[in-house]
Amino acid sequence: MAKISIKDVAKEAGVSLTTVSQILNKKSDRFSEKTVNKVVEAKKRLGYFPNKNAQQLRGNNIKSVGVLLPNLTNPFFSTMMQTMDSYKSDNVDLFFLTAKENEIEKGIIHLVERGVDGLVIAQMINNPSILNNYLNEHNIPYIVLDQSDDYGFTDIVRTDEKRGGKLAAEHLIEYGHTKLLIAQPYMLTSNMQARVDGFKQHCENYNLASPLVIETDLSKEGGFSIVDQIIESQVSAIFAMNDEMTIGIIRGLVNKGLNIPDDISIIGFDDIDIAKYLNPSLTTVAQPIEKISKASLSLITNKLQDSNEDGIHNINLANELIIRETTKKLNKYIKRSKK
Ligand code: RIB
């Protein structure tokens, strides 16, 4: 079937091409309500969608930005998408895409070939300098965040991950826990490595034995699958690498008859939207998801508007400890002091 064109809409509505074009480009105040309705109805009847690429060729200043994320289901990333979508300006279109760990570059090339004007990359890049050259050659500005590392090529948005890990350790130690465990993904991206480093370093400062480490998938299922190992370890508190993993661990422990936080304390990371509604509500290290999203959007928008803008922006946002119901002071504990 032939693609419906703006000409078809004009014919169907019985008005000129210019009238349709102006009405569809938000200039309907120049026309009578009757004419506007005729055009809108004709557009609906025919199922017409403007071709953005053609619009751009005609000089319309709509910029399309591809956003590459590790997944779309974790509320950390869905909140990010929602925020970017809510705050983007009218002349920016966002296209969200996920790629498997070994196919990130492929995903990026796909977006470039589909004609995006810029990129926001939240995934770990395997060959950053090759990718940087490729994007420069194609004149595609990009910024990186979260799991993507800082190679000094472009703007980056991160949170103070190391301090986040320290906040988690500080809280558990303050509550008297000394037998600690870290639940971390098999694939420790550099941002999560920083969390672990911050946590371990703080334990060292308090002369505690190095926390046990259990590796699993960074997901609810991953957390759920390690509960037997956790119970066997006899630790009194867990630092899980994100809230999703925390949720899986809690469900697994509760299924085995344990009470959270009476039998074991757990702290997560992120503060996803449901964290405060769960029972027990999650103690966690909150990342400012909205701020991360707004900062990323504003950096890429600036780059698209002003291609001569130079200087690399490195934005580091603060994390915050949120104490809720999954952590508890040990009944009898000795207040520990720094070595
Ligand atoms: O929940 C997703 C996790 O992976 C977050 O902690 C985020 O920072 C990412 O790296």
Short mmCIF file of C-alpha atoms and ligand atoms in Angstrom, two decimals:
data_model
loop_
_atom_site.label_atom_id
_atom_site.label_comp_id
_atom_site.label_asym_id
_atom_site.label_seq_id
_atom_site.Cartn_x
_atom_site.Cartn_y
_atom_site.Cartn_z
CA MET A 1 0.00 0.00 0.00
CA ALA A 2 1.33 3.45 -0.95
CA LYS A 3 2.41 5.65 1.93
CA ILE A 4 -0.12 8.33 2.82
CA SER A 5 1.31 11.76 2.04
CA ILE A 6 0.47 15.26 3.13
CA LYS A 7 -1.00 15.76 -0.37
CA ASP A 8 -3.53 12.98 0.33
CA VAL A 9 -4.54 14.71 3.55
CA ALA A 10 -5.01 18.02 1.72
CA LYS A 11 -7.13 16.34 -0.95
CA GLU A 12 -9.23 14.48 1.62
CA ALA A 13 -9.80 17.66 3.66
CA GLY A 14 -10.44 19.78 0.57
CA VAL A 15 -7.86 22.41 1.53
CA SER A 16 -4.47 23.46 0.22
CA LEU A 17 -1.17 21.75 0.99
CA THR A 18 0.08 24.86 2.80
CA THR A 19 -3.00 24.88 5.02
CA VAL A 20 -2.40 21.26 6.06
CA SER A 21 1.29 21.87 6.62
CA GLN A 22 0.68 24.91 8.82
CA ILE A 23 -2.06 23.24 10.85
CA LEU A 24 0.08 20.16 11.46
CA ASN A 25 3.00 22.38 12.45
CA LYS A 26 1.15 23.97 15.34
CA LYS A 27 0.06 27.10 13.50
CA SER A 28 -3.65 26.27 13.62
CA ASP A 29 -4.49 29.61 15.26
CA ARG A 30 -4.27 31.12 11.77
CA PHE A 31 -7.30 29.11 10.59
CA SER A 32 -10.96 28.76 11.45
CA GLU A 33 -12.00 25.95 13.77
CA LYS A 34 -13.91 24.39 10.87
CA THR A 35 -10.78 24.18 8.69
CA VAL A 36 -8.65 22.83 11.53
CA ASN A 37 -11.23 20.13 12.26
CA LYS A 38 -11.40 19.17 8.57
CA VAL A 39 -7.62 18.65 8.50
CA VAL A 40 -7.43 16.79 11.81
CA GLU A 41 -10.29 14.49 10.80
CA ALA A 42 -8.74 13.80 7.37
CA LYS A 43 -5.38 13.04 9.00
CA LYS A 44 -7.08 10.61 11.38
CA ARG A 45 -9.18 8.94 8.69
CA LEU A 46 -6.16 8.33 6.47
CA GLY A 47 -3.82 7.42 9.33
CA TYR A 48 -1.25 9.99 8.23
CA PHE A 49 2.00 10.45 10.19
CA PRO A 50 4.46 13.17 9.24
CA ASN A 51 7.83 11.85 8.08
CA LYS A 52 10.34 13.36 10.51
CA ASN A 53 13.30 12.67 8.25
CA ALA A 54 11.64 14.52 5.40
CA GLN A 55 10.76 17.36 7.76
CA GLN A 56 14.38 17.65 8.76
CA LEU A 57 15.48 17.74 5.15
CA ARG A 58 13.06 20.63 4.64
CA GLY A 59 14.82 22.45 7.45
CA ASN A 60 12.58 21.67 10.41
CA ASN A 61 14.73 21.76 13.46
CA ILE A 62 13.62 18.54 15.11
CA LYS A 63 16.54 16.63 16.59
CA SER A 64 16.34 12.93 17.27
CA VAL A 65 18.30 11.45 20.13
CA GLY A 66 18.91 7.74 20.65
CA VAL A 67 19.10 6.67 24.27
CA LEU A 68 20.84 3.38 24.93
CA LEU A 69 19.96 1.67 28.23
CA PRO A 70 20.81 -1.71 29.81
CA ASN A 71 17.09 -2.56 30.13
CA LEU A 72 13.65 -0.99 30.09
CA THR A 73 12.05 -2.96 32.92
CA ASN A 74 14.14 -1.95 35.93
CA PRO A 75 12.34 1.07 37.44
CA PHE A 76 15.72 2.81 37.68
CA PHE A 77 15.80 2.99 33.89
CA SER A 78 12.06 3.38 33.30
CA THR A 79 11.99 6.39 35.63
CA MET A 80 14.95 7.72 33.69
CA MET A 81 13.08 7.32 30.38
CA GLN A 82 9.91 8.85 31.78
CA THR A 83 11.80 11.84 33.16
CA MET A 84 13.69 12.46 29.92
CA ASP A 85 10.48 12.14 27.98
CA SER A 86 8.64 14.57 30.26
CA TYR A 87 11.36 17.21 30.23
CA LYS A 88 12.49 17.08 26.61
CA SER A 89 11.69 20.13 24.54
CA ASP A 90 9.30 20.00 21.58
CA ASN A 91 12.12 19.97 19.06
CA VAL A 92 13.69 16.80 20.48
CA ASP A 93 12.53 13.26 19.75
CA LEU A 94 13.84 10.46 21.95
CA PHE A 95 14.30 6.85 20.84
CA PHE A 96 15.03 4.33 23.59
CA LEU A 97 16.90 1.14 22.85
CA THR A 98 18.51 -1.66 24.82
CA ALA A 99 21.34 -3.84 23.65
CA LYS A 100 22.90 -7.01 25.02
CA GLU A 101 26.31 -6.49 26.65
CA ASN A 102 28.20 -7.72 23.58
CA GLU A 103 26.01 -5.88 21.09
CA ILE A 104 26.15 -2.31 22.35
CA GLU A 105 28.26 -1.01 19.48
CA LYS A 106 25.87 -2.76 17.07
CA GLY A 107 22.95 -0.97 18.75
CA ILE A 108 24.72 2.36 18.40
CA ILE A 109 25.49 1.81 14.71
CA HIS A 110 21.85 0.85 14.21
CA LEU A 111 20.71 4.15 15.75
CA VAL A 112 23.20 6.15 13.70
CA GLU A 113 22.06 4.44 10.51
CA ARG A 114 18.47 5.25 11.40
CA GLY A 115 19.48 8.89 11.36
CA VAL A 116 19.70 9.98 15.01
CA ASP A 117 21.34 13.36 15.56
CA GLY A 118 22.78 12.55 18.97
CA LEU A 119 23.20 9.79 21.51
CA VAL A 120 22.87 9.25 25.25
CA ILE A 121 24.69 6.07 26.29
CA ALA A 122 24.07 4.50 29.69
CA GLN A 123 25.74 1.16 28.89
CA MET A 124 29.31 0.03 29.18
CA ILE A 125 31.16 0.53 25.92
CA ASN A 126 33.69 -2.15 24.97
CA ASN A 127 35.90 -0.14 22.64
CA PRO A 128 35.44 3.48 23.64
CA SER A 129 38.08 5.00 21.39
CA ILE A 130 36.87 3.12 18.29
CA LEU A 131 33.33 4.20 19.06
CA ASN A 132 34.44 7.78 19.70
CA ASN A 133 36.15 7.89 16.29
CA TYR A 134 33.12 6.40 14.58
CA LEU A 135 30.74 8.92 16.14
CA ASN A 136 33.06 11.84 15.39
CA GLU A 137 33.34 10.75 11.77
CA HIS A 138 29.56 10.72 11.53
CA ASN A 139 29.29 14.02 13.37
CA ILE A 140 27.13 12.55 16.11
CA PRO A 141 27.50 14.25 19.49
CA TYR A 142 27.02 11.94 22.45
CA ILE A 143 27.15 11.88 26.21
CA VAL A 144 27.61 8.94 28.58
CA LEU A 145 26.24 8.11 32.01
CA ASP A 146 25.83 5.46 34.69
CA GLN A 147 27.38 2.16 33.49
CA SER A 148 29.34 3.84 30.76
CA ASP A 149 32.83 4.74 31.89
CA ASP A 150 34.62 8.08 31.77
CA TYR A 151 37.29 7.96 29.04
CA GLY A 152 37.54 11.71 28.79
CA PHE A 153 36.05 11.77 25.27
CA THR A 154 32.76 13.40 26.09
CA ASP A 155 30.39 14.69 28.78
CA ILE A 156 29.55 12.26 31.56
CA VAL A 157 26.89 12.14 34.27
CA ARG A 158 27.61 9.97 37.28
CA THR A 159 26.64 9.85 40.94
CA ASP A 160 29.15 9.67 43.75
CA GLU A 161 29.12 5.88 43.71
CA LYS A 162 32.08 5.39 46.04
CA ARG A 163 30.51 7.59 48.68
CA GLY A 164 27.26 5.64 48.13
CA GLY A 165 29.06 2.43 49.10
CA LYS A 166 30.56 4.17 52.10
CA LEU A 167 27.12 5.40 53.22
CA ALA A 168 25.82 1.83 53.12
CA ALA A 169 28.74 0.48 55.18
CA GLU A 170 28.54 3.37 57.63
CA HIS A 171 24.87 2.69 58.27
CA LEU A 172 25.29 -1.05 58.83
CA ILE A 173 28.30 -0.55 61.10
CA GLU A 174 26.45 2.16 63.01
CA TYR A 175 23.69 -0.42 63.58
CA GLY A 176 26.21 -2.84 65.07
CA HIS A 177 26.65 -5.22 62.12
CA THR A 178 30.09 -6.67 61.66
CA LYS A 179 29.46 -9.82 59.63
CA LEU A 180 28.69 -8.32 56.29
CA LEU A 181 28.03 -9.59 52.80
CA ILE A 182 28.03 -7.91 49.41
CA ALA A 183 25.65 -9.26 46.75
CA GLN A 184 27.04 -8.08 43.43
CA PRO A 185 26.57 -8.86 39.73
CA TYR A 186 28.96 -11.17 37.84
CA MET A 187 29.57 -8.26 35.53
CA LEU A 188 30.75 -5.46 37.79
CA THR A 189 30.65 -2.25 35.74
CA SER A 190 32.93 0.53 36.91
CA ASN A 191 30.16 2.47 38.65
CA MET A 192 29.24 -0.57 40.73
CA GLN A 193 32.90 -1.38 41.33
CA ALA A 194 33.14 2.07 42.93
CA ARG A 195 30.22 1.20 45.25
CA VAL A 196 31.94 -1.98 46.32
CA ASP A 197 35.25 -0.16 46.83
CA GLY A 198 33.60 2.52 48.98
CA PHE A 199 31.88 -0.15 51.07
CA LYS A 200 34.98 -2.30 51.55
CA GLN A 201 37.20 0.66 52.31
CA HIS A 202 34.88 1.82 55.05
CA CYS A 203 34.83 -1.68 56.58
CA GLU A 204 38.63 -1.64 56.55
CA ASN A 205 38.65 1.72 58.28
CA TYR A 206 36.67 0.11 61.08
CA ASN A 207 38.96 -2.88 61.19
CA LEU A 208 36.21 -5.27 60.18
CA ALA A 209 36.84 -8.53 58.40
CA SER A 210 36.51 -8.10 54.66
CA PRO A 211 32.84 -8.58 53.66
CA LEU A 212 31.93 -11.87 51.99
CA VAL A 213 31.04 -11.51 48.34
CA ILE A 214 28.39 -13.46 46.43
CA GLU A 215 28.02 -12.96 42.72
CA THR A 216 24.79 -13.35 40.81
CA ASP A 217 22.70 -11.66 38.11
CA LEU A 218 21.78 -8.04 38.68
CA SER A 219 18.06 -8.76 38.95
CA LYS A 220 15.29 -9.91 41.28
CA GLU A 221 15.84 -13.47 40.07
CA GLY A 222 19.57 -13.12 40.69
CA GLY A 223 18.94 -12.04 44.27
CA PHE A 224 16.38 -14.78 44.82
CA SER A 225 18.77 -17.46 43.62
CA ILE A 226 21.48 -16.80 46.23
CA VAL A 227 19.46 -17.04 49.44
CA ASP A 228 20.79 -20.48 50.39
CA GLN A 229 24.34 -19.17 50.17
CA ILE A 230 23.36 -16.13 52.22
CA ILE A 231 21.78 -18.23 54.97
CA GLU A 232 24.82 -20.51 55.04
CA SER A 233 27.14 -17.52 55.39
CA GLN A 234 25.53 -16.52 58.71
CA VAL A 235 26.08 -12.82 58.10
CA SER A 236 23.86 -10.34 59.90
CA ALA A 237 23.65 -7.74 57.13
CA ILE A 238 23.78 -7.52 53.34
CA PHE A 239 24.69 -4.75 50.91
CA ALA A 240 22.96 -5.54 47.61
CA MET A 241 24.12 -3.78 44.47
CA ASN A 242 20.66 -2.51 43.54
CA ASP A 243 17.08 -2.47 44.83
CA GLU A 244 15.86 -5.09 42.36
CA MET A 245 18.40 -7.58 43.65
CA THR A 246 17.39 -6.61 47.20
CA ILE A 247 13.73 -7.40 46.46
CA GLY A 248 14.66 -10.86 45.17
CA ILE A 249 16.84 -11.59 48.20
CA ILE A 250 14.11 -10.52 50.64
CA ARG A 251 11.50 -12.73 48.95
CA GLY A 252 13.88 -15.69 49.02
CA LEU A 253 14.75 -15.19 52.69
CA VAL A 254 11.11 -14.75 53.70
CA ASN A 255 10.21 -17.94 51.81
CA LYS A 256 12.81 -19.73 53.96
CA GLY A 257 11.12 -18.46 57.13
CA LEU A 258 13.45 -15.56 57.95
CA ASN A 259 12.26 -12.18 59.09
CA ILE A 260 13.63 -8.97 57.62
CA PRO A 261 15.07 -7.08 59.46
CA ASP A 262 14.86 -9.13 62.71
CA ASP A 263 17.00 -11.99 61.37
CA ILE A 264 19.00 -10.18 58.77
CA SER A 265 19.36 -6.56 57.66
CA ILE A 266 19.65 -5.56 54.02
CA ILE A 267 20.41 -2.31 52.25
CA GLY A 268 20.01 -1.74 48.52
CA PHE A 269 21.00 0.93 46.02
CA ASP A 270 18.98 3.25 43.73
CA ASP A 271 15.74 4.03 45.63
CA ILE A 272 13.49 2.93 42.80
CA ASP A 273 9.91 4.18 42.86
CA ILE A 274 8.44 1.14 44.65
CA ALA A 275 11.14 1.01 47.39
CA LYS A 276 9.12 3.03 49.84
CA TYR A 277 5.87 1.13 49.20
CA LEU A 278 7.17 -2.38 49.83
CA ASN A 279 6.64 -4.22 53.08
CA PRO A 280 9.15 -3.91 54.64
CA SER A 281 10.05 -0.67 52.87
CA LEU A 282 13.63 -0.69 51.58
CA THR A 283 16.55 0.97 53.28
CA THR A 284 18.68 2.05 50.37
CA VAL A 285 21.24 4.44 48.98
CA ALA A 286 19.20 6.75 46.79
CA GLN A 287 20.50 7.87 43.43
CA PRO A 288 18.92 11.12 42.19
CA ILE A 289 17.37 9.47 39.14
CA GLU A 290 15.48 12.56 38.00
CA LYS A 291 18.53 14.77 38.31
CA ILE A 292 20.64 12.26 36.36
CA SER A 293 18.05 12.22 33.59
CA LYS A 294 17.58 15.97 33.43
CA ALA A 295 21.33 16.60 33.44
CA SER A 296 21.85 14.07 30.63
CA LEU A 297 19.06 15.56 28.56
CA SER A 298 20.35 19.05 29.02
CA LEU A 299 23.94 18.09 28.08
CA ILE A 300 22.93 16.35 24.86
CA THR A 301 20.48 19.14 23.97
CA ASN A 302 23.23 21.74 24.41
CA LYS A 303 25.58 19.73 22.25
CA LEU A 304 22.96 19.45 19.52
CA GLN A 305 22.17 23.14 19.63
CA ASP A 306 25.73 24.35 19.68
CA SER A 307 28.12 22.09 17.83
CA ASN A 308 30.99 24.47 18.59
CA GLU A 309 30.50 24.17 22.29
CA ASP A 310 33.74 22.75 23.62
CA GLY A 311 34.99 21.68 27.01
CA ILE A 312 33.98 18.40 28.57
CA HIS A 313 31.40 18.42 31.33
CA ASN A 314 31.76 15.95 34.15
CA ILE A 315 28.69 15.98 36.38
CA ASN A 316 28.89 14.15 39.68
CA LEU A 317 25.65 14.06 41.68
CA ALA A 318 25.33 13.20 45.36
CA ASN A 319 23.71 10.02 46.66
CA GLU A 320 21.74 9.86 49.87
CA LEU A 321 21.13 7.22 52.54
CA ILE A 322 17.43 6.52 53.08
CA ILE A 323 16.79 4.53 56.24
CA ARG A 324 13.54 2.57 56.13
CA GLU A 325 12.49 -0.85 57.43
CA THR A 326 14.94 -3.44 56.08
CA THR A 327 17.77 -2.56 58.42
CA LYS A 328 17.72 -2.85 62.18
CA LYS A 329 20.13 -2.26 65.04
CA LEU A 330 21.51 -5.51 66.41
CA ASN A 331 20.01 -6.09 69.85
CA LYS A 332 23.30 -6.15 71.63
CA TYR A 333 26.04 -4.32 69.91
CA ILE A 334 29.21 -2.56 70.82
CA LYS A 335 29.58 0.84 69.22
CA ARG A 336 32.60 0.56 66.95
CA SER A 337 35.11 3.26 66.52
CA LYS A 338 37.42 3.98 63.63
CA LYS A 339 40.88 2.43 63.83
O1 RIB B 1 19.41 -0.91 38.95
C1 RIB B 1 20.27 -0.69 37.91
C2 RIB B 1 21.62 -0.39 38.42
O2 RIB B 1 22.50 -0.44 37.37
C3 RIB B 1 21.68 0.99 39.03
O3 RIB B 1 22.24 0.91 40.30
C4 RIB B 1 22.40 1.80 38.06
O4 RIB B 1 23.27 2.73 38.65
C5 RIB B 1 22.99 0.81 37.10
O5 RIB B 1 24.34 0.83 36.91
#
